XYZ file of C-alpha atoms in Angstrom:
216
model
C 0.000 0.000 0.000
C 1.415 3.312 -1.129
C -0.175 6.587 0.009
C 0.824 10.015 -1.240
C -0.618 13.132 0.376
C -1.292 16.417 -1.403
C -2.439 19.676 0.159
C -4.658 21.417 -2.387
C -6.849 24.460 -2.792
C -7.484 27.708 -0.978
C -8.383 26.061 2.323
C -5.538 23.502 2.356
C -7.510 20.313 1.832
C -5.701 17.013 2.261
C -6.036 14.790 -0.802
C -4.678 11.240 -0.775
C -3.611 9.014 -3.648
C -3.423 5.349 -2.636
C -2.334 2.416 -4.769
C -0.849 -1.063 -4.827
C 2.673 -1.191 -6.222
C 2.226 -4.632 -7.774
C -1.079 -4.266 -9.624
C -0.866 -0.456 -9.899
C -4.590 -0.262 -9.112
C -5.483 2.729 -6.986
C -7.961 5.306 -5.760
C -7.892 8.989 -4.896
C -9.566 10.459 -1.824
C -11.032 13.989 -1.841
C -9.394 15.596 -4.900
C -10.300 19.159 -4.002
C -8.163 21.089 -6.492
C -4.974 21.044 -8.608
C -6.333 18.483 -11.045
C -3.368 18.799 -13.411
C -0.839 17.927 -10.701
C -2.923 14.987 -9.483
C -3.392 13.606 -13.000
C 0.319 14.002 -13.708
C 1.195 11.998 -10.590
C -1.314 9.292 -11.498
C 0.321 9.006 -14.908
C 3.903 9.122 -13.610
C 3.185 6.350 -11.107
C 1.365 4.319 -13.800
C -1.672 4.051 -11.564
C -4.849 2.470 -12.909
C -7.258 4.681 -11.011
C -10.398 2.727 -10.174
C -12.224 5.040 -7.788
C -12.579 8.652 -6.703
C -13.575 8.280 -3.057
C -15.237 11.260 -1.385
C -15.623 11.665 2.361
C -18.242 14.362 1.738
C -19.245 16.758 -1.015
C -18.131 20.226 0.082
C -16.546 22.145 -2.791
C -13.043 22.058 -1.323
C -13.047 18.257 -1.560
C -14.462 17.849 -5.085
C -13.305 20.612 -7.463
C -10.891 18.293 -9.308
C -13.310 15.361 -9.584
C -14.548 16.102 -13.110
C -11.113 16.444 -14.669
C -9.781 13.333 -12.951
C -12.775 11.250 -13.979
C -12.404 12.319 -17.603
C -8.679 11.548 -17.559
C -8.915 8.143 -15.868
C -12.465 6.799 -16.137
C -12.503 6.206 -12.379
C -15.862 5.741 -10.649
C -17.042 8.456 -8.264
C -18.200 7.259 -4.832
C -20.075 9.668 -2.531
C -22.875 9.550 0.026
C -26.427 9.984 -1.243
C -27.072 12.219 1.774
C -24.730 14.846 0.311
C -26.436 14.913 -3.078
C -27.760 18.422 -2.359
C -24.150 19.703 -2.353
C -23.584 18.488 -5.909
C -25.594 21.421 -7.233
C -23.277 24.406 -7.701
C -25.726 26.981 -6.344
C -26.473 24.974 -3.216
C -22.829 24.158 -2.688
C -21.364 27.630 -3.163
C -24.043 30.164 -2.177
C -23.204 29.976 1.576
C -19.735 31.326 0.747
C -20.894 34.633 -0.766
C -18.528 36.408 -3.152
C -15.886 33.711 -2.787
C -18.428 31.082 -3.752
C -19.456 33.053 -6.823
C -15.820 33.186 -7.928
C -15.699 29.389 -7.796
C -18.906 28.876 -9.766
C -17.154 28.534 -13.129
C -14.808 25.886 -11.689
C -17.563 23.697 -10.263
C -17.270 20.556 -12.357
C -18.967 17.528 -10.832
C -19.833 14.743 -13.295
C -22.259 12.901 -11.025
C -21.948 9.879 -8.780
C -21.340 6.363 -10.056
C -21.832 4.742 -6.642
C -23.984 6.184 -3.865
C -22.257 5.177 -0.654
C -23.922 4.405 2.648
C -23.045 2.638 5.856
C -21.029 -0.466 4.953
C -20.554 0.267 1.250
C -17.321 -1.356 0.049
C -15.173 -1.056 -3.045
C -11.986 -2.977 -3.752
C -8.847 -2.175 -5.723
C -5.295 -3.485 -5.701
C -6.124 -6.184 -3.154
C -7.412 -3.556 -0.704
C -10.959 -2.899 0.481
C -12.334 0.544 1.288
C -15.356 0.549 3.597
C -17.629 3.538 4.151
C -18.873 4.456 7.635
C -21.621 7.053 7.944
C -20.449 9.877 10.235
C -22.845 12.832 9.852
C -22.262 16.102 11.618
C -20.134 18.206 9.305
C -22.586 17.387 6.521
C -25.489 14.894 6.521
C -23.516 12.592 4.203
C -20.100 12.858 5.807
C -18.342 9.506 5.906
C -15.122 8.000 7.183
C -13.457 5.581 4.778
C -11.630 2.641 6.325
C -8.907 1.056 4.217
C -8.367 -2.519 5.401
C -7.188 -2.568 9.028
C -4.661 0.193 8.498
C -6.066 3.620 7.648
C -9.059 5.854 8.292
C -9.651 8.699 5.845
C -11.694 10.873 8.187
C -12.546 13.842 5.965
C -13.937 16.727 8.004
C -15.308 14.523 10.755
C -12.135 13.920 12.766
C -9.036 16.098 12.765
C -5.929 15.855 14.930
C -7.227 16.831 18.390
C -10.152 18.574 16.724
C -13.253 17.939 14.589
C -15.055 19.516 11.684
C -17.260 22.578 11.931
C -21.019 22.145 12.131
C -22.186 25.720 11.462
C -22.604 25.375 7.687
C -25.959 24.321 6.166
C -26.565 20.652 6.942
C -24.214 20.596 9.908
C -25.358 19.252 13.270
C -23.338 19.251 16.487
C -25.244 16.399 18.149
C -24.704 14.254 15.057
C -21.004 15.124 15.182
C -20.721 13.942 18.779
C -22.460 10.669 17.917
C -20.074 10.181 15.000
C -17.025 10.862 17.152
C -18.233 8.297 19.678
C -18.737 5.817 16.853
C -15.104 6.285 15.806
C -13.909 6.085 19.414
C -15.663 2.740 19.815
C -14.235 1.263 16.613
C -12.006 -1.677 17.653
C -8.273 -1.390 17.090
C -5.988 1.430 16.104
C -5.600 3.099 12.711
C -3.629 5.818 11.041
C -5.939 8.832 10.849
C -5.644 10.770 7.586
C -7.982 13.770 7.907
C -9.351 16.224 5.391
C -7.332 19.113 6.814
C -4.380 19.681 9.121
C -1.972 17.085 10.487
C -2.088 13.307 10.579
C -2.799 11.281 13.694
C -3.824 7.874 14.996
C -7.167 6.784 16.370
C -5.631 5.901 19.732
C -4.070 9.360 20.007
C -7.480 10.884 19.374
C -9.114 8.670 21.978
C -6.665 9.998 24.525
C -6.239 13.633 23.502
C -9.147 14.874 21.355
C -11.366 17.010 23.611
C -14.402 16.631 21.355
C -14.089 12.861 21.195
C -13.691 12.774 24.966
C -16.817 14.927 25.298
C -18.688 12.612 22.946
C -17.796 9.521 24.959
C -18.729 11.197 28.236
C -22.272 12.042 27.170
């Protein structure tokens, strides 16, 4: 398993390219911007991109989806609960003038697979499993890759969690989702949608919002 991290876009979104070195099959998680660089890396590494995996559908996680799908033919996987964010007006209007500037760049080709709790896709001998973790958005998900990695999107950050003040956000849902992650057996590398990397055990011990969620 090879994982390469990119920090893309105006709000420094973490995008992850993951692939198997033997089969060269791979997937990309949350390609939020810089499509040309991501496509170039996919080509340089000779990756057969099978899936574009989205933790949620906010604009800063999806702006490069259209270009990457056209270049690779990869299938787009996203939660049905975030379908409302796949309309440019709904997605960008809460961000005022900045959102209007992004309108011409909004390029989402549609979902190939609507993900829900327990949805799985496989590539390169690895299995990605979706876990529903609403709070940041109704369709926010954490993607578990085998027994090694959690791509936590904007649900779980290092010693922090995603905001819930945007349309569709819900603080009580966020706390339930953080407890769900806390109670997940084992330890995992935590690769979030923003900021630094972590582990699930570190978050159990040091994340104040996860601790609050467990104490409720």
